Structures are given as structure tokens and as C-alpha cells.
Amino acid sequence: KGRLVISDREKQIELSSKDQSEVNSWHADVRSILGQFSVIPSAQETVRKLNSQAGPVSCIELINENCIFAAADSVIYVVDARVRIKEQIKLKSILPGNDLVTNAILDNGAMLWIAVNNQIVRVNSTTNKIVNVLPEVHTGTINAFLRCESEIWVAADDGISCWDAENAKFERFVTQKPKVQWKSLVETSQSIWAGTKNGPIYLFDKTTKAEIDQLKHHK
């Protein structure tokens, strides 16, 4: 008897035959099928590994159990659960310059908010198509996003801004302090905590957006 084993490194199927000639026929059929797929660009794309790409991964956002968005320089890679690149979103197609770095990604329902240097790009997370670039209100690098009820808080080197989460309209700056670079945001029941490069952690009221306290000696 002959046998044919088909494996994808995770699962394995073994087929048995009455004689070797039947196995040889199966081999010919499998080679023919693989030959057909090898000439399809989309099939080649699905087997490329993320770790073979150039550039450091700066941030990752989970979309669902089977899909993440991983940013490396000016490219957003759509990656499946087996770490295979399914699609690439190239931000250079709409943004000028060669030194584009993606610093933060926010999954805002159907729209993905992506911080590239000091600008915000929105991408449809279903179609993976670029929707628009929001008005440029920050002069410093954007470092973090936070969805807080109907608003999105944006932390950047030049201040913290608030945007309407649904229509993506700029509302106001929460704070702009000279020489303070805002690096991270987290939400509690009543407050927004903001971390800085300079050291202090600031607390803001979620409703009024007023600064209510700060922690200076946390080291």
C-alpha cells in the first residue's frame, strides 16, 4: 500500500491507497494545484510573515480575535491570527514626507484612528481603506489616543486635544503647557490621567476637562 501525508505544520491528513500508482497520481494533482496558486499575487501575499518586513513595529491594535493592525514606519499591516500579512495600508499615498512614523492606533468602531507624526488619519477597519486626514491642529508628535464616552482625547508633545468621536470634529485643547510633552492617557470613573515625559502625572475632570490634581514625586 501507499500513503500521502498533507501537512500545514498545525494539522495533518494522511491518505492511504491500494498501490503506489494511485499515490503518484495524487502527487501530480497536488503539484498542479500548488502551481496554479503560485502565480496568484494575492495568494503569495497571504503567506508573507510580518517578521520578514523592514522597520520596527511601533504599535499594535487588536480588531478581533482573527485580526490585528500592526504599524511599522508609514505602513499599517493587517495581520491574521497566524501572523500572516493579509493587506497593507500605505500612508505615504496621502501624507508627504519620508520620515513618517505611526505612534498610536485607536479602534473606534468602524473607524481606525491612526497617529502619524503630528497628524491623524482615519481608516475604515472593515474595508481597510483610508477615509480621510483630519485637520492638522497639533504641531508636536501625537503619542496616544483615548476614547472617553462620545469624545476622543489625543495626547501629543504640544498638548492634549479633544475630538468628537462620531464626526471627527476638533473640539478644543484640554491643556497646552510649555515644555510639557504628553505621552499616555488612561480613564477612571471620574478622571482622565495623563502621563508626561517630564515626570508629573496630571488628573483632569472627564466632564469639565479642568485640571484637578497632579502627582510630581512618583519616582
Short mmCIF file of C-alpha atoms in Angstrom, two decimals:
data_model
loop_
_atom_site.label_atom_id
_atom_site.label_comp_id
_atom_site.label_asym_id
_atom_site.label_seq_id
_atom_site.Cartn_x
_atom_site.Cartn_y
_atom_site.Cartn_z
CA LYS A 1 0.00 0.00 0.00
CA GLY A 2 0.99 3.63 -0.49
CA ARG A 3 0.18 6.72 1.50
CA LEU A 4 0.13 10.52 1.08
CA VAL A 5 0.61 12.90 4.03
CA ILE A 6 -0.55 16.54 3.71
CA SER A 7 0.51 18.94 6.48
CA ASP A 8 0.42 22.70 7.13
CA ARG A 9 2.57 22.43 10.31
CA GLU A 10 -0.53 22.63 12.50
CA LYS A 11 -2.77 19.91 11.10
CA GLN A 12 -2.01 16.73 9.21
CA ILE A 13 -4.04 14.49 6.93
CA GLU A 14 -2.91 11.01 5.89
CA LEU A 15 -4.44 9.23 2.90
CA SER A 16 -3.93 5.54 2.13
CA SER A 17 -4.09 3.89 -1.28
CA LYS A 18 -4.16 0.38 -2.65
CA ASP A 19 -0.99 0.82 -4.68
CA GLN A 20 1.83 3.28 -5.38
CA SER A 21 0.44 4.34 -8.74
CA GLU A 22 -2.54 5.95 -7.03
CA VAL A 23 -0.20 7.87 -4.71
CA ASN A 24 1.80 9.07 -7.72
CA SER A 25 -1.41 10.35 -9.27
CA TRP A 26 -2.27 12.23 -6.09
CA HIS A 27 1.20 13.81 -6.04
CA ALA A 28 0.73 15.03 -9.61
CA ASP A 29 -2.65 16.58 -8.73
CA VAL A 30 -1.24 18.35 -5.66
CA ARG A 31 1.70 19.77 -7.63
CA SER A 32 -0.70 21.02 -10.30
CA ILE A 33 -2.86 22.80 -7.70
CA LEU A 34 0.15 24.40 -5.99
CA GLY A 35 1.43 25.55 -9.36
CA GLN A 36 -1.85 27.35 -10.05
CA PHE A 37 -1.77 29.19 -6.70
CA SER A 38 1.89 30.20 -7.01
CA VAL A 39 1.11 32.61 -9.84
CA ILE A 40 -1.63 34.47 -7.94
CA PRO A 41 -0.22 37.63 -6.22
CA SER A 42 -2.89 37.63 -3.51
CA ALA A 43 -2.02 34.04 -2.59
CA GLN A 44 1.64 34.97 -2.28
CA GLU A 45 0.69 37.92 -0.05
CA THR A 46 -1.14 35.76 2.49
CA VAL A 47 1.90 33.68 3.34
CA ARG A 48 4.35 36.53 3.94
CA LYS A 49 5.38 36.75 7.56
CA LEU A 50 5.35 40.02 9.47
CA ASN A 51 8.83 39.41 10.84
CA SER A 52 10.24 39.48 7.31
CA GLN A 53 9.27 43.12 6.85
CA ALA A 54 11.66 46.04 7.31
CA GLY A 55 11.14 48.60 10.05
CA PRO A 56 10.33 48.28 13.76
CA VAL A 57 6.74 47.72 14.83
CA SER A 58 5.73 50.85 16.76
CA CYS A 59 2.20 49.92 17.85
CA ILE A 60 -0.41 47.18 17.58
CA GLU A 61 -4.22 47.35 17.82
CA LEU A 62 -6.47 44.32 18.22
CA ILE A 63 -9.53 44.45 15.94
CA ASN A 64 -10.90 40.99 16.73
CA GLU A 65 -9.60 37.53 17.60
CA ASN A 66 -8.59 36.93 13.99
CA CYS A 67 -7.16 40.31 13.01
CA ILE A 68 -4.75 42.93 14.30
CA PHE A 69 -3.33 46.11 12.80
CA ALA A 70 0.43 46.46 13.24
CA ALA A 71 2.23 49.69 12.36
CA ALA A 72 5.81 49.85 11.08
CA ASP A 73 7.02 53.25 9.93
CA SER A 74 4.41 54.51 7.41
CA VAL A 75 2.75 51.17 6.68
CA ILE A 76 -0.14 49.54 8.55
CA TYR A 77 -0.10 45.75 8.20
CA VAL A 78 -3.37 43.83 8.50
CA VAL A 79 -2.27 40.58 10.16
CA ASP A 80 -4.30 37.43 10.79
CA ALA A 81 -4.17 35.10 13.82
CA ARG A 82 -1.38 33.04 12.19
CA VAL A 83 0.83 36.13 11.83
CA ARG A 84 0.31 36.35 8.08
CA ILE A 85 0.02 39.69 6.31
CA LYS A 86 -3.37 39.92 4.63
CA GLU A 87 -3.13 43.52 3.42
CA GLN A 88 -1.01 46.67 3.63
CA ILE A 89 -2.25 50.24 4.15
CA LYS A 90 0.42 52.61 2.84
CA LEU A 91 0.10 56.04 4.47
CA LYS A 92 2.68 57.62 2.14
CA SER A 93 -0.02 57.60 -0.52
CA ILE A 94 -1.75 60.53 1.24
CA LEU A 95 0.89 62.06 3.52
CA PRO A 96 4.01 63.92 2.35
CA GLY A 97 7.49 63.31 3.68
CA ASN A 98 9.83 60.38 4.12
CA ASP A 99 10.11 60.26 7.92
CA LEU A 100 6.58 59.10 8.70
CA VAL A 101 6.23 57.17 11.96
CA THR A 102 2.99 55.74 13.29
CA ASN A 103 2.85 56.25 17.06
CA ALA A 104 -0.68 55.23 18.07
CA ILE A 105 -3.74 53.37 16.77
CA LEU A 106 -7.27 53.53 18.19
CA ASP A 107 -10.07 51.15 17.25
CA ASN A 108 -13.09 53.47 17.23
CA GLY A 109 -15.74 51.06 15.98
CA ALA A 110 -15.86 51.14 12.19
CA MET A 111 -13.11 53.75 12.03
CA LEU A 112 -9.49 53.26 12.94
CA TRP A 113 -7.71 56.41 14.17
CA ILE A 114 -4.00 56.40 13.32
CA ALA A 115 -1.46 58.93 14.59
CA VAL A 116 1.32 59.60 12.10
CA ASN A 117 3.78 62.18 13.41
CA ASN A 118 1.50 65.15 14.26
CA GLN A 119 -1.43 64.14 12.05
CA ILE A 120 -4.45 61.85 12.38
CA VAL A 121 -5.54 59.51 9.60
CA ARG A 122 -8.84 57.61 9.68
CA VAL A 123 -9.14 54.17 8.09
CA ASN A 124 -12.25 52.07 7.60
CA SER A 125 -11.45 48.93 9.63
CA THR A 126 -13.81 46.81 7.53
CA THR A 127 -12.55 47.70 4.06
CA ASN A 128 -9.03 48.78 5.18
CA LYS A 129 -9.38 51.88 3.01
CA ILE A 130 -8.12 55.34 4.01
CA VAL A 131 -11.10 57.62 4.66
CA ASN A 132 -9.51 61.00 5.36
CA VAL A 133 -6.81 63.02 7.10
CA LEU A 134 -8.14 65.19 9.94
CA PRO A 135 -7.26 68.89 10.20
CA GLU A 136 -3.74 69.44 11.48
CA VAL A 137 -4.12 71.04 14.93
CA HIS A 138 -1.05 69.62 16.67
CA THR A 139 2.48 70.79 15.95
CA GLY A 140 4.09 68.12 18.13
CA THR A 141 4.13 64.35 17.71
CA ILE A 142 0.91 62.57 18.70
CA ASN A 143 1.66 59.83 21.24
CA ALA A 144 -1.65 58.37 22.47
CA PHE A 145 -5.41 58.14 21.96
CA LEU A 146 -8.20 57.53 24.47
CA ARG A 147 -11.90 57.01 23.72
CA CYS A 148 -13.90 58.59 26.55
CA GLU A 149 -17.66 58.32 26.04
CA SER A 150 -18.50 60.46 22.98
CA GLU A 151 -15.05 62.02 22.70
CA ILE A 152 -11.54 61.04 21.76
CA TRP A 153 -8.68 62.53 23.75
CA VAL A 154 -5.38 62.95 21.90
CA ALA A 155 -2.08 63.30 23.77
CA ALA A 156 0.77 64.97 21.91
CA ASP A 157 4.07 66.69 22.60
CA ASP A 158 2.36 70.09 22.36
CA GLY A 159 -0.83 69.42 24.35
CA ILE A 160 -3.97 67.34 24.82
CA SER A 161 -6.88 67.85 22.42
CA CYS A 162 -10.49 66.59 22.35
CA TRP A 163 -12.39 65.44 19.26
CA ASP A 164 -15.94 64.32 18.60
CA ALA A 165 -15.75 60.53 18.28
CA GLU A 166 -18.57 60.27 15.74
CA ASN A 167 -17.97 63.09 13.25
CA ALA A 168 -14.22 63.51 13.98
CA LYS A 169 -14.53 67.26 14.53
CA PHE A 170 -11.93 69.06 16.63
CA GLU A 171 -13.50 70.48 19.79
CA ARG A 172 -10.82 72.10 21.93
CA PHE A 173 -7.46 71.80 23.62
CA VAL A 174 -7.72 70.49 27.16
CA THR A 175 -4.28 71.75 28.02
CA GLN A 176 -1.14 73.20 26.46
CA LYS A 177 1.75 73.65 28.84
CA PRO A 178 5.12 74.94 27.65
CA LYS A 179 7.85 72.29 27.81
CA VAL A 180 5.40 69.53 28.82
CA GLN A 181 5.16 66.55 26.46
CA TRP A 182 2.08 64.35 26.93
CA LYS A 183 2.78 60.64 26.42
CA SER A 184 -0.08 58.50 27.77
CA LEU A 185 -3.74 58.58 28.78
CA VAL A 186 -5.92 56.38 30.99
CA GLU A 187 -9.52 56.70 32.15
CA THR A 188 -11.05 56.15 35.61
CA SER A 189 -14.68 56.62 36.64
CA GLN A 190 -14.34 60.36 37.19
CA SER A 191 -10.99 61.41 35.76
CA ILE A 192 -8.51 61.21 32.93
CA TRP A 193 -4.92 60.55 33.98
CA ALA A 194 -2.21 61.88 31.67
CA GLY A 195 1.43 60.86 31.84
CA THR A 196 4.22 63.17 30.68
CA LYS A 197 7.79 62.83 29.52
CA ASN A 198 8.81 65.41 32.11
CA GLY A 199 7.64 63.29 35.07
CA PRO A 200 4.39 64.59 36.57
CA ILE A 201 1.09 62.74 36.13
CA TYR A 202 -1.88 65.08 35.69
CA LEU A 203 -5.53 64.43 36.53
CA PHE A 204 -8.35 66.04 34.54
CA ASP A 205 -12.08 66.03 35.20
CA LYS A 206 -13.81 63.96 32.50
CA THR A 207 -16.76 66.35 32.20
CA THR A 208 -15.31 69.83 32.66
CA LYS A 209 -11.81 68.86 31.44
CA ALA A 210 -10.36 71.05 34.18
CA GLU A 211 -7.03 70.07 35.74
CA ILE A 212 -7.83 68.85 39.26
CA ASP A 213 -4.55 67.48 40.59
CA GLN A 214 -1.07 66.28 39.73
CA LEU A 215 1.44 63.80 41.08
CA LYS A 216 5.00 65.11 40.94
CA HIS A 217 7.06 62.82 43.17
CA HIS A 218 6.10 59.38 41.89
CA LYS A 219 9.59 58.06 41.11
#
